[in-house]
Amino acid sequence: MKTKEQIVIFICLLQGVWCGGWSISLPEKIEALSGSCVIINCRFEIDNKYDKDLTDSAAGVWLKDGTKDNNIVFNSTDSKLSFKGEITGKLKDKDCTTIFNDVTSNHGGTFYFRIEGNGPLKYIYHQKSVSIDVIDSPSNPTVQMFKDQMEVKVHEEVLERSSMCLRCSAKTLCSSSPPTLTWSSTDRLHLNENSRLQLDQQNQTEIISDLNFTATHLQHGVTFICTITYQIQQRITTAQNIITLRVQYAPKNTSVSVFPSNSVLEGNSVTLICSSDGNPAVFNYTWYRENRGHPKEVQTGYNLTFNVTDRTHTGRYYCQTKNQHGTHNTSVLLDIQYAPKISLFSCNRTDVTVCLCEAHGNPSPKVEWFLSGRPVSNSTNTFISEERLNSTDLRSFISLHQSLTHTDTLQCVTINTYSTASEKIQVLHCSHKTNCQQTLIPLLIILTPILILYALTVHNDAGTYASLQPSALMSEYETLKLRKVTQ
């Protein structure tokens, strides 16, 4: 029988419920900062027959590491005991909440509560105690991560554009001023946080700070730091916890580097290297070349090399990067440069000698004129003009209003940064590229009477005439035009 009673009493004490009318509610464990204060949240119940003895004059007594009288360290009616503090609750209302001030290492231990009322009301609550752990600095706050309102492991990777909440929480230890929680980050991001106080499962107050945001690639690898700060008398003490965010995202910041440069001399080699930022890493690189306004695939791989370049390699090239979350592309203009060449050199001789010289090169060349070895520029007898055909081709005209001899030579010289090219013409002699129209005049003098006689014979009822006119500036022959005049 005795054993059964002991078992019943033991179960009653474990559950902390009403046992014969006597019960108490205490936290199991409290942390207290050295030099600060400690609050013990406490409520109790007594047997109903002692209610009349619980008055305003009742005393609350705390015993440390035992339940004998020599274990008493605090009595609400005796200020001479070693522990300084007060019972902030009203004992008459069965609220035994107590605060101890100037906490030292001596405050560490196991504490029991005793109620002392008028008459026979004296009871020690053996069935439950509270443990106080004195610490020199606050414990690190707890950090949690929520994705789309569901808690996930702090090391789990999340997808870009996920709705995120980082939560930092800590029990509010007693201090001269309330503690604060603050967030910071290694990349100094602008953080929008909100803090609140609430009771935990042990009825202890905790402070919570939530950091809400939408995950982006900019936050990948960023470490977020939660700091709790206490002011203990004249000093400030802090504790921290961290969480590093890992975000998965499609490729971004794709770029192409060209070695040695995107302007390369014809005949040399050039390499295009594609790079991109993605998580997971990019696993596919595809090169395209713009062809009549549409991209045409060239090859795959992160680099594209032309060992020997020619001007047909000039154009826009695209690099497309891909991982499991998407694609991204960028482009670069490859500019193959080459020495200048003269593609056309032609002259026309009437009263004025007019010549043109067409040159092409990259960079675009310039054209200079020389007459019998002497440079020619605009003057009263000379007019020079230019027409830019495109980014690589230039056409230059020269008009010479002066007498020329059979020994005069006209030279077109084209120049760019890589080389020069030139051609010469003796302006009063025909060449494979020039028709000197003065050689046609004797032939025309012979043909003119024959043509007039033919016209008069065929058209005896109409008036006709023949005229010999100078041709347009770049034609190859003098033209004979016949016009019929209506009577």
GROMACS .gro file of C-alpha atoms in nm:
model
  487
    1MET     CA    1   0.000   0.000   0.000
    2LYS     CA    2   0.279   0.235   0.085
    3THR     CA    3   0.438   0.174  -0.253
    4LYS     CA    4   0.115   0.255  -0.439
    5GLU     CA    5   0.080   0.585  -0.252
    6GLN     CA    6   0.436   0.680  -0.342
    7ILE     CA    7   0.367   0.607  -0.709
    8VAL     CA    8   0.055   0.823  -0.708
    9ILE     CA    9   0.239   1.111  -0.537
   10PHE     CA   10   0.529   1.078  -0.786
   11ILE     CA   11   0.297   1.095  -1.089
   12CYS     CA   12   0.121   1.393  -0.936
   13LEU     CA   13   0.452   1.575  -0.891
   14LEU     CA   14   0.569   1.496  -1.247
   15GLN     CA   15   0.257   1.641  -1.402
   16GLY     CA   16   0.267   1.957  -1.188
   17VAL     CA   17  -0.109   1.950  -1.148
   18TRP     CA   18  -0.331   1.993  -0.850
   19CYS     CA   19  -0.241   1.739  -0.578
   20GLY     CA   20  -0.444   1.769  -0.269
   21GLY     CA   21  -0.494   2.143  -0.352
   22TRP     CA   22  -0.123   2.233  -0.360
   23SER     CA   23   0.040   2.314  -0.693
   24ILE     CA   24   0.282   2.562  -0.848
   25SER     CA   25   0.365   2.682  -1.199
   26LEU     CA   26   0.731   2.759  -1.265
   27PRO     CA   27   0.962   2.758  -1.567
   28GLU     CA   28   1.201   2.467  -1.563
   29LYS     CA   29   1.508   2.674  -1.643
   30ILE     CA   30   1.598   3.044  -1.665
   31GLU     CA   31   1.911   3.208  -1.798
   32ALA     CA   32   2.031   3.521  -1.622
   33LEU     CA   33   2.300   3.763  -1.734
   34SER     CA   34   2.566   3.833  -1.478
   35GLY     CA   35   2.527   4.189  -1.349
   36SER     CA   36   2.164   4.214  -1.460
   37CYS     CA   37   1.842   4.087  -1.308
   38VAL     CA   38   1.638   3.769  -1.333
   39ILE     CA   39   1.259   3.734  -1.333
   40ILE     CA   40   1.089   3.414  -1.212
   41ASN     CA   41   0.734   3.386  -1.343
   42CYS     CA   42   0.544   3.206  -1.069
   43ARG     CA   43   0.185   3.113  -0.975
   44PHE     CA   44   0.066   2.878  -0.702
   45GLU     CA   45  -0.242   2.712  -0.558
   46ILE     CA   46  -0.320   2.619  -0.194
   47ASP     CA   47  -0.568   2.395  -0.024
   48ASN     CA   48  -0.902   2.571   0.000
   49LYS     CA   49  -0.911   2.542   0.376
   50TYR     CA   50  -0.616   2.783   0.400
   51ASP     CA   51  -0.766   3.056   0.182
   52LYS     CA   52  -0.849   3.268   0.489
   53ASP     CA   53  -0.480   3.264   0.590
   54LEU     CA   54  -0.364   3.405   0.253
   55THR     CA   55  -0.370   3.780   0.316
   56ASP     CA   56  -0.177   4.087   0.212
   57SER     CA   57   0.067   4.019   0.495
   58ALA     CA   58   0.164   3.679   0.355
   59ALA     CA   59   0.534   3.625   0.278
   60GLY     CA   60   0.701   3.461  -0.017
   61VAL     CA   61   1.023   3.271   0.054
   62TRP     CA   62   1.279   3.128  -0.188
   63LEU     CA   63   1.513   2.845  -0.094
   64LYS     CA   64   1.821   2.754  -0.296
   65ASP     CA   65   1.960   2.403  -0.352
   66GLY     CA   66   1.747   2.252  -0.077
   67THR     CA   67   1.431   2.291   0.129
   68LYS     CA   68   1.569   2.336   0.479
   69ASP     CA   69   1.564   2.666   0.662
   70ASN     CA   70   1.936   2.715   0.606
   71ASN     CA   71   1.864   2.717   0.232
   72ILE     CA   72   1.655   3.035   0.251
   73VAL     CA   73   1.806   3.312   0.040
   74PHE     CA   74   1.508   3.546   0.000
   75ASN     CA   75   1.208   3.648   0.210
   76SER     CA   76   0.973   3.918   0.088
   77THR     CA   77   0.936   4.045   0.445
   78ASP     CA   78   1.307   4.036   0.537
   79SER     CA   79   1.546   4.258   0.339
   80LYS     CA   80   1.853   4.142   0.532
   81LEU     CA   81   1.893   3.818   0.338
   82SER     CA   82   2.163   3.782   0.074
   83PHE     CA   83   1.944   3.798  -0.241
   84LYS     CA   84   1.811   4.141  -0.321
   85GLY     CA   85   1.483   4.167  -0.506
   86GLU     CA   86   1.109   4.172  -0.469
   87ILE     CA   87   0.796   3.974  -0.537
   88THR     CA   88   0.625   4.174  -0.809
   89GLY     CA   89   0.311   3.962  -0.807
   90LYS     CA   90   0.039   3.979  -0.541
   91LEU     CA   91   0.063   3.679  -0.314
   92LYS     CA   92  -0.300   3.724  -0.210
   93ASP     CA   93  -0.387   3.661  -0.579
   94LYS     CA   94  -0.153   3.357  -0.577
   95ASP     CA   95   0.098   3.534  -0.802
   96CYS     CA   96   0.451   3.472  -0.677
   97THR     CA   97   0.639   3.630  -0.970
   98THR     CA   98   0.976   3.746  -0.835
   99ILE     CA   99   1.268   3.956  -0.955
  100PHE     CA  100   1.626   3.920  -0.824
  101ASN     CA  101   1.862   4.213  -0.887
  102ASP     CA  102   2.241   4.235  -0.924
  103VAL     CA  103   2.278   3.878  -1.036
  104THR     CA  104   2.611   3.708  -0.965
  105SER     CA  105   2.735   3.353  -0.998
  106ASN     CA  106   2.586   3.287  -0.652
  107HIS     CA  107   2.240   3.311  -0.805
  108GLY     CA  108   2.298   2.997  -1.004
  109GLY     CA  109   2.123   2.687  -0.869
  110THR     CA  110   1.787   2.522  -0.803
  111PHE     CA  111   1.515   2.723  -0.629
  112TYR     CA  112   1.204   2.622  -0.438
  113PHE     CA  113   0.916   2.846  -0.331
  114ARG     CA  114   0.750   2.856   0.011
  115ILE     CA  115   0.434   3.045   0.101
  116GLU     CA  116   0.388   3.170   0.455
  117GLY     CA  117   0.051   3.310   0.558
  118ASN     CA  118  -0.123   3.385   0.886
  119GLY     CA  119  -0.171   3.095   1.121
  120PRO     CA  120  -0.085   2.747   0.998
  121LEU     CA  121  -0.034   2.838   0.626
  122LYS     CA  122   0.328   2.739   0.565
  123TYR     CA  123   0.403   2.521   0.265
  124ILE     CA  124   0.712   2.438   0.057
  125TYR     CA  125   0.641   2.333  -0.303
  126HIS     CA  126   0.876   2.038  -0.318
  127GLN     CA  127   0.713   1.900  -0.629
  128LYS     CA  128   0.855   2.158  -0.864
  129SER     CA  129   1.162   2.383  -0.878
  130VAL     CA  130   1.325   2.629  -1.115
  131SER     CA  131   1.689   2.618  -1.225
  132ILE     CA  132   1.875   2.947  -1.275
  133ASP     CA  133   2.181   2.942  -1.499
  134VAL     CA  134   2.401   3.252  -1.470
  135ILE     CA  135   2.582   3.340  -1.792
  136ASP     CA  136   2.842   3.608  -1.867
  137SER     CA  137   2.705   3.683  -2.217
  138PRO     CA  138   2.368   3.617  -2.380
  139SER     CA  139   2.307   3.299  -2.576
  140ASN     CA  140   2.299   3.322  -2.953
  141PRO     CA  141   1.955   3.392  -3.093
  142THR     CA  142   1.777   3.123  -3.294
  143VAL     CA  143   1.738   3.167  -3.669
  144GLN     CA  144   1.481   2.994  -3.889
  145MET     CA  145   1.402   3.007  -4.259
  146PHE     CA  146   1.054   2.996  -4.412
  147LYS     CA  147   0.980   2.957  -4.784
  148ASP     CA  148   0.628   3.035  -4.896
  149GLN     CA  149   0.527   3.022  -4.527
  150MET     CA  150   0.670   2.671  -4.478
  151GLU     CA  151   0.977   2.619  -4.259
  152VAL     CA  152   1.275   2.473  -4.443
  153LYS     CA  153   1.623   2.380  -4.333
  154VAL     CA  154   1.856   2.677  -4.311
  155HIS     CA  155   2.099   2.517  -4.560
  156GLU     CA  156   1.833   2.434  -4.818
  157GLU     CA  157   1.855   2.608  -5.156
  158VAL     CA  158   1.551   2.807  -5.268
  159LEU     CA  159   1.431   2.916  -5.610
  160GLU     CA  160   1.452   3.274  -5.726
  161ARG     CA  161   1.126   3.466  -5.675
  162SER     CA  162   1.032   3.252  -5.371
  163SER     CA  163   0.862   3.440  -5.087
  164MET     CA  164   1.109   3.427  -4.801
  165CYS     CA  165   1.101   3.494  -4.428
  166LEU     CA  166   1.409   3.479  -4.207
  167ARG     CA  167   1.311   3.466  -3.840
  168CYS     CA  168   1.534   3.550  -3.548
  169SER     CA  169   1.416   3.486  -3.193
  170ALA     CA  170   1.560   3.500  -2.841
  171LYS     CA  171   1.435   3.484  -2.487
  172THR     CA  172   1.422   3.826  -2.329
  173LEU     CA  173   1.661   3.819  -2.037
  174CYS     CA  174   1.608   4.074  -1.764
  175SER     CA  175   1.815   4.386  -1.823
  176SER     CA  176   1.811   4.756  -1.744
  177SER     CA  177   1.642   4.816  -2.081
  178PRO     CA  178   1.462   4.577  -2.317
  179PRO     CA  179   1.689   4.388  -2.558
  180THR     CA  180   1.680   4.460  -2.931
  181LEU     CA  181   1.714   4.237  -3.237
  182THR     CA  182   1.869   4.375  -3.555
  183TRP     CA  183   1.942   4.226  -3.897
  184SER     CA  184   2.242   4.299  -4.117
  185SER     CA  185   2.398   4.136  -4.422
  186THR     CA  186   2.741   4.091  -4.574
  187ASP     CA  187   2.633   4.274  -4.894
  188ARG     CA  188   2.473   4.561  -4.701
  189LEU     CA  189   2.135   4.503  -4.859
  190HIS     CA  190   1.841   4.723  -4.767
  191LEU     CA  191   1.647   4.513  -4.515
  192ASN     CA  192   1.282   4.551  -4.418
  193GLU     CA  193   1.233   4.392  -4.077
  194ASN     CA  194   0.970   4.391  -3.805
  195SER     CA  195   1.000   4.286  -3.441
  196ARG     CA  196   0.750   4.176  -3.177
  197LEU     CA  197   0.729   4.019  -2.831
  198GLN     CA  198   0.538   3.702  -2.747
  199LEU     CA  199   0.523   3.428  -2.484
  200ASP     CA  200   0.686   3.094  -2.553
  201GLN     CA  201   0.562   2.752  -2.441
  202GLN     CA  202   0.719   2.798  -2.098
  203ASN     CA  203   0.535   3.128  -2.055
  204GLN     CA  204   0.859   3.318  -2.096
  205THR     CA  205   0.876   3.630  -2.306
  206GLU     CA  206   1.074   3.607  -2.626
  207ILE     CA  207   1.156   3.870  -2.886
  208ILE     CA  208   1.109   3.788  -3.254
  209SER     CA  209   1.227   3.971  -3.564
  210ASP     CA  210   1.111   3.869  -3.913
  211LEU     CA  211   1.290   3.962  -4.233
  212ASN     CA  212   1.055   3.930  -4.533
  213PHE     CA  213   1.164   3.952  -4.897
  214THR     CA  214   1.145   3.788  -5.239
  215ALA     CA  215   1.453   3.581  -5.319
  216THR     CA  216   1.669   3.705  -5.608
  217HIS     CA  217   2.002   3.604  -5.756
  218LEU     CA  218   2.159   3.905  -5.585
  219GLN     CA  219   2.103   3.736  -5.249
  220HIS     CA  220   2.271   3.409  -5.343
  221GLY     CA  221   2.558   3.348  -5.103
  222VAL     CA  222   2.467   3.650  -4.890
  223THR     CA  223   2.504   3.595  -4.517
  224PHE     CA  224   2.236   3.748  -4.296
  225ILE     CA  225   2.334   3.828  -3.938
  226CYS     CA  226   2.091   3.858  -3.649
  227THR     CA  227   2.225   4.040  -3.342
  228ILE     CA  228   2.063   4.066  -3.001
  229THR     CA  229   2.182   4.356  -2.786
  230TYR     CA  230   2.148   4.396  -2.409
  231GLN     CA  231   2.236   4.693  -2.198
  232ILE     CA  232   2.368   4.568  -1.863
  233GLN     CA  233   2.410   4.862  -1.629
  234GLN     CA  234   2.678   5.069  -1.804
  235ARG     CA  235   2.790   4.809  -2.058
  236ILE     CA  236   2.642   4.667  -2.375
  237THR     CA  237   2.665   4.298  -2.455
  238THR     CA  238   2.562   4.125  -2.777
  239ALA     CA  239   2.521   3.781  -2.931
  240GLN     CA  240   2.477   3.681  -3.295
  241ASN     CA  241   2.361   3.405  -3.524
  242ILE     CA  242   2.395   3.385  -3.901
  243ILE     CA  243   2.224   3.224  -4.197
  244THR     CA  244   2.361   3.210  -4.553
  245LEU     CA  245   2.100   3.216  -4.828
  246ARG     CA  246   2.147   2.992  -5.130
  247VAL     CA  247   1.931   3.080  -5.429
  248GLN     CA  248   1.894   2.883  -5.751
  249TYR     CA  249   1.836   3.090  -6.066
  250ALA     CA  250   1.856   3.088  -6.444
  251PRO     CA  251   2.176   3.219  -6.613
  252LYS     CA  252   2.236   3.591  -6.578
  253ASN     CA  253   2.511   3.844  -6.653
  254THR     CA  254   2.617   3.655  -6.966
  255SER     CA  255   2.914   3.824  -7.134
  256VAL     CA  256   3.159   3.758  -7.418
  257SER     CA  257   3.529   3.837  -7.396
  258VAL     CA  258   3.731   3.858  -7.719
  259PHE     CA  259   4.106   3.784  -7.732
  260PRO     CA  260   4.312   3.966  -7.840
  261SER     CA  261   4.022   4.206  -7.916
  262ASN     CA  262   3.703   4.223  -8.119
  263SER     CA  263   3.894   4.425  -8.381
  264VAL     CA  264   4.149   4.186  -8.531
  265LEU     CA  265   4.372   4.208  -8.838
  266GLU     CA  266   4.277   3.976  -9.123
  267GLY     CA  267   4.484   3.657  -9.114
  268ASN     CA  268   4.530   3.653  -8.737
  269SER     CA  269   4.349   3.425  -8.493
  270VAL     CA  270   4.073   3.537  -8.258
  271THR     CA  271   3.894   3.362  -7.970
  272LEU     CA  272   3.553   3.447  -7.824
  273ILE     CA  273   3.497   3.328  -7.465
  274CYS     CA  274   3.151   3.318  -7.311
  275SER     CA  275   3.087   3.338  -6.937
  276SER     CA  276   2.769   3.347  -6.733
  277ASP     CA  277   2.645   3.342  -6.375
  278GLY     CA  278   2.390   3.077  -6.283
  279ASN     CA  279   2.300   2.839  -6.001
  280PRO     CA  280   2.334   2.555  -6.074
  281ALA     CA  281   2.623   2.633  -6.304
  282VAL     CA  282   2.564   2.671  -6.677
  283PHE     CA  283   2.596   2.334  -6.851
  284ASN     CA  284   2.541   2.438  -7.216
  285TYR     CA  285   2.695   2.714  -7.428
  286THR     CA  286   2.576   2.761  -7.787
  287TRP     CA  287   2.722   3.007  -8.041
  288TYR     CA  288   2.514   3.170  -8.315
  289ARG     CA  289   2.602   3.411  -8.596
  290GLU     CA  290   2.360   3.668  -8.732
  291ASN     CA  291   2.270   3.575  -9.090
  292ARG     CA  292   2.031   3.805  -9.277
  293GLY     CA  293   1.873   3.917  -8.955
  294HIS     CA  294   1.838   3.565  -8.810
  295PRO     CA  295   2.075   3.372  -8.584
  296LYS     CA  296   2.241   3.064  -8.731
  297GLU     CA  297   2.405   2.810  -8.501
  298VAL     CA  298   2.783   2.791  -8.535
  299GLN     CA  299   2.899   2.553  -8.263
  300THR     CA  300   2.867   2.461  -7.893
  301GLY     CA  301   3.119   2.512  -7.614
  302TYR     CA  302   3.214   2.808  -7.403
  303ASN     CA  303   3.465   2.941  -7.657
  304LEU     CA  304   3.469   3.003  -8.033
  305THR     CA  305   3.806   3.026  -8.215
  306PHE     CA  306   3.898   3.133  -8.571
  307ASN     CA  307   4.261   3.034  -8.629
  308VAL     CA  308   4.294   3.234  -8.954
  309THR     CA  309   4.046   3.514  -8.998
  310ASP     CA  310   3.923   3.674  -9.316
  311ARG     CA  311   3.680   3.958  -9.372
  312THR     CA  312   3.387   3.716  -9.409
  313HIS     CA  313   3.413   3.649  -9.036
  314THR     CA  314   3.300   4.004  -8.965
  315GLY     CA  315   2.957   4.008  -8.802
  316ARG     CA  316   2.755   3.974  -8.484
  317TYR     CA  317   2.796   3.659  -8.277
  318TYR     CA  318   2.561   3.542  -8.001
  319CYS     CA  319   2.635   3.322  -7.702
  320GLN     CA  320   2.338   3.147  -7.540
  321THR     CA  321   2.384   2.993  -7.195
  322LYS     CA  322   2.154   2.738  -7.034
  323ASN     CA  323   2.096   2.563  -6.702
  324GLN     CA  324   1.796   2.374  -6.564
  325HIS     CA  325   1.611   2.697  -6.483
  326GLY     CA  326   1.635   2.879  -6.818
  327THR     CA  327   1.853   3.049  -7.079
  328HIS     CA  328   2.025   3.383  -7.131
  329ASN     CA  329   2.220   3.528  -7.423
  330THR     CA  330   2.441   3.816  -7.523
  331SER     CA  331   2.619   3.924  -7.840
  332VAL     CA  332   2.941   4.080  -7.960
  333LEU     CA  333   3.038   4.240  -8.291
  334LEU     CA  334   3.351   4.089  -8.445
  335ASP     CA  335   3.533   4.337  -8.669
  336ILE     CA  336   3.793   4.190  -8.906
  337GLN     CA  337   4.025   4.468  -9.023
  338TYR     CA  338   4.238   4.470  -9.337
  339ALA     CA  339   4.471   4.686  -9.544
  340PRO     CA  340   4.317   4.917  -9.808
  341LYS     CA  341   4.279   4.833 -10.177
  342ILE     CA  342   4.176   5.038 -10.484
  343SER     CA  343   3.876   4.877 -10.653
  344LEU     CA  344   3.818   5.136 -10.929
  345PHE     CA  345   4.028   5.413 -11.084
  346SER     CA  346   3.876   5.591 -11.387
  347CYS     CA  347   3.918   5.922 -11.570
  348ASN     CA  348   3.712   6.118 -11.823
  349ARG     CA  349   3.867   6.389 -12.041
  350THR     CA  350   3.670   6.678 -12.194
  351ASP     CA  351   3.740   7.043 -12.128
  352VAL     CA  352   3.793   6.927 -11.771
  353THR     CA  353   3.969   6.614 -11.656
  354VAL     CA  354   3.750   6.429 -11.405
  355CYS     CA  355   3.873   6.116 -11.228
  356LEU     CA  356   3.731   5.894 -10.957
  357CYS     CA  357   3.903   5.652 -10.722
  358GLU     CA  358   3.718   5.395 -10.511
  359ALA     CA  359   3.897   5.235 -10.218
  360HIS     CA  360   3.793   4.993  -9.947
  361GLY     CA  361   3.960   4.892  -9.624
  362ASN     CA  362   3.894   4.846  -9.252
  363PRO     CA  363   3.938   5.081  -9.078
  364SER     CA  364   3.786   5.294  -9.350
  365PRO     CA  365   4.068   5.438  -9.560
  366LYS     CA  366   4.129   5.793  -9.671
  367VAL     CA  367   4.225   5.896 -10.026
  368GLU     CA  368   4.497   6.140 -10.134
  369TRP     CA  369   4.571   6.267 -10.487
  370PHE     CA  370   4.909   6.337 -10.648
  371LEU     CA  371   4.971   6.502 -10.987
  372SER     CA  372   5.311   6.413 -11.128
  373GLY     CA  373   5.430   6.330 -10.776
  374ARG     CA  374   5.301   6.649 -10.613
  375PRO     CA  375   5.012   6.637 -10.363
  376VAL     CA  376   4.690   6.795 -10.489
  377SER     CA  377   4.434   6.979 -10.278
  378ASN     CA  378   4.131   7.199 -10.342
  379SER     CA  379   4.220   7.522 -10.530
  380THR     CA  380   4.088   7.742 -10.808
  381ASN     CA  381   4.202   7.485 -11.065
  382THR     CA  382   4.127   7.171 -10.867
  383PHE     CA  383   3.813   7.044 -10.695
  384ILE     CA  384   3.815   6.729 -10.477
  385SER     CA  385   3.504   6.570 -10.318
  386GLU     CA  386   3.434   6.244 -10.136
  387GLU     CA  387   3.141   6.008 -10.094
  388ARG     CA  388   3.130   5.757  -9.808
  389LEU     CA  389   2.966   5.444  -9.956
  390ASN     CA  390   2.961   5.243  -9.632
  391SER     CA  391   3.180   5.181  -9.329
  392THR     CA  392   3.462   5.036  -9.540
  393ASP     CA  393   3.427   5.196  -9.888
  394LEU     CA  394   3.515   5.548  -9.998
  395ARG     CA  395   3.476   5.716 -10.338
  396SER     CA  396   3.684   6.025 -10.417
  397PHE     CA  397   3.642   6.259 -10.719
  398ILE     CA  398   3.895   6.505 -10.859
  399SER     CA  399   3.832   6.771 -11.127
  400LEU     CA  400   4.135   6.932 -11.294
  401HIS     CA  401   4.071   7.268 -11.469
  402GLN     CA  402   4.421   7.309 -11.611
  403SER     CA  403   4.637   7.220 -11.907
  404LEU     CA  404   4.798   6.880 -11.892
  405THR     CA  405   5.086   6.735 -12.085
  406HIS     CA  406   5.139   6.385 -12.212
  407THR     CA  407   5.383   6.321 -11.930
  408ASP     CA  408   5.148   6.425 -11.648
  409THR     CA  409   5.047   6.133 -11.424
  410LEU     CA  410   4.764   6.131 -11.172
  411GLN     CA  411   4.809   5.906 -10.871
  412CYS     CA  412   4.537   5.786 -10.623
  413VAL     CA  413   4.678   5.684 -10.285
  414THR     CA  414   4.460   5.516 -10.020
  415ILE     CA  415   4.573   5.481  -9.659
  416ASN     CA  416   4.454   5.325  -9.332
  417THR     CA  417   4.630   5.223  -9.011
  418TYR     CA  418   4.761   4.901  -9.163
  419SER     CA  419   4.901   4.993  -9.504
  420THR     CA  420   4.874   5.201  -9.823
  421ALA     CA  421   4.781   5.124 -10.185
  422SER     CA  422   4.811   5.337 -10.500
  423GLU     CA  423   4.753   5.346 -10.876
  424LYS     CA  424   4.869   5.589 -11.148
  425ILE     CA  425   4.721   5.707 -11.478
  426GLN     CA  426   4.871   5.920 -11.756
  427VAL     CA  427   4.565   6.137 -11.797
  428LEU     CA  428   4.617   6.217 -12.169
  429HIS     CA  429   4.659   5.847 -12.271
  430CYS     CA  430   4.408   5.565 -12.269
  431SER     CA  431   4.460   5.276 -12.037
  432HIS     CA  432   4.271   4.960 -11.946
  433LYS     CA  433   4.065   5.159 -11.698
  434THR     CA  434   4.038   5.492 -11.891
  435ASN     CA  435   3.871   5.611 -12.212
  436CYS     CA  436   4.027   5.930 -12.339
  437GLN     CA  437   3.749   6.070 -12.547
  438GLN     CA  438   3.974   6.308 -12.745
  439THR     CA  439   4.083   6.009 -12.962
  440LEU     CA  440   3.725   5.973 -13.090
  441ILE     CA  441   3.698   6.324 -13.240
  442PRO     CA  442   3.859   6.250 -13.584
  443LEU     CA  443   3.632   5.952 -13.632
  444LEU     CA  444   3.326   6.160 -13.555
  445ILE     CA  445   3.433   6.433 -13.802
  446ILE     CA  446   3.436   6.170 -14.081
  447LEU     CA  447   3.102   6.017 -13.983
  448THR     CA  448   2.909   6.342 -13.941
  449PRO     CA  449   2.851   6.431 -14.321
  450ILE     CA  450   2.742   6.073 -14.394
  451LEU     CA  451   2.486   6.078 -14.115
  452ILE     CA  452   2.348   6.415 -14.226
  453LEU     CA  453   2.314   6.297 -14.590
  454TYR     CA  454   2.134   5.983 -14.475
  455ALA     CA  455   1.891   6.184 -14.268
  456LEU     CA  456   1.806   6.424 -14.554
  457THR     CA  457   1.747   6.136 -14.802
  458VAL     CA  458   1.513   5.937 -14.575
  459HIS     CA  459   1.317   6.227 -14.435
  460ASN     CA  460   1.274   6.466 -14.728
  461ASP     CA  461   0.942   6.585 -14.583
  462ALA     CA  462   1.080   6.675 -14.245
  463GLY     CA  463   1.344   6.904 -14.122
  464THR     CA  464   1.633   6.739 -13.941
  465TYR     CA  465   1.951   6.843 -13.790
  466ALA     CA  466   2.249   6.668 -13.631
  467SER     CA  467   2.434   6.782 -13.329
  468LEU     CA  468   2.755   6.664 -13.170
  469GLN     CA  469   2.735   6.705 -12.791
  470PRO     CA  470   2.985   6.636 -12.513
  471SER     CA  471   2.888   6.327 -12.314
  472ALA     CA  472   2.812   6.313 -11.940
  473LEU     CA  473   3.117   6.316 -11.723
  474MET     CA  474   3.169   5.940 -11.674
  475SER     CA  475   3.049   5.806 -12.023
  476GLU     CA  476   3.293   5.621 -12.238
  477TYR     CA  477   3.203   5.767 -12.583
  478GLU     CA  478   3.089   6.089 -12.745
  479THR     CA  479   2.728   6.045 -12.858
  480LEU     CA  480   2.570   6.170 -13.178
  481LYS     CA  481   2.206   6.267 -13.123
  482LEU     CA  482   1.951   6.323 -13.399
  483ARG     CA  483   1.632   6.517 -13.328
  484LYS     CA  484   1.341   6.540 -13.558
  485VAL     CA  485   1.175   6.879 -13.585
  486THR     CA  486   0.804   6.879 -13.666
  487GLN     CA  487   0.699   7.128 -13.934
   0.00000   0.00000   0.00000
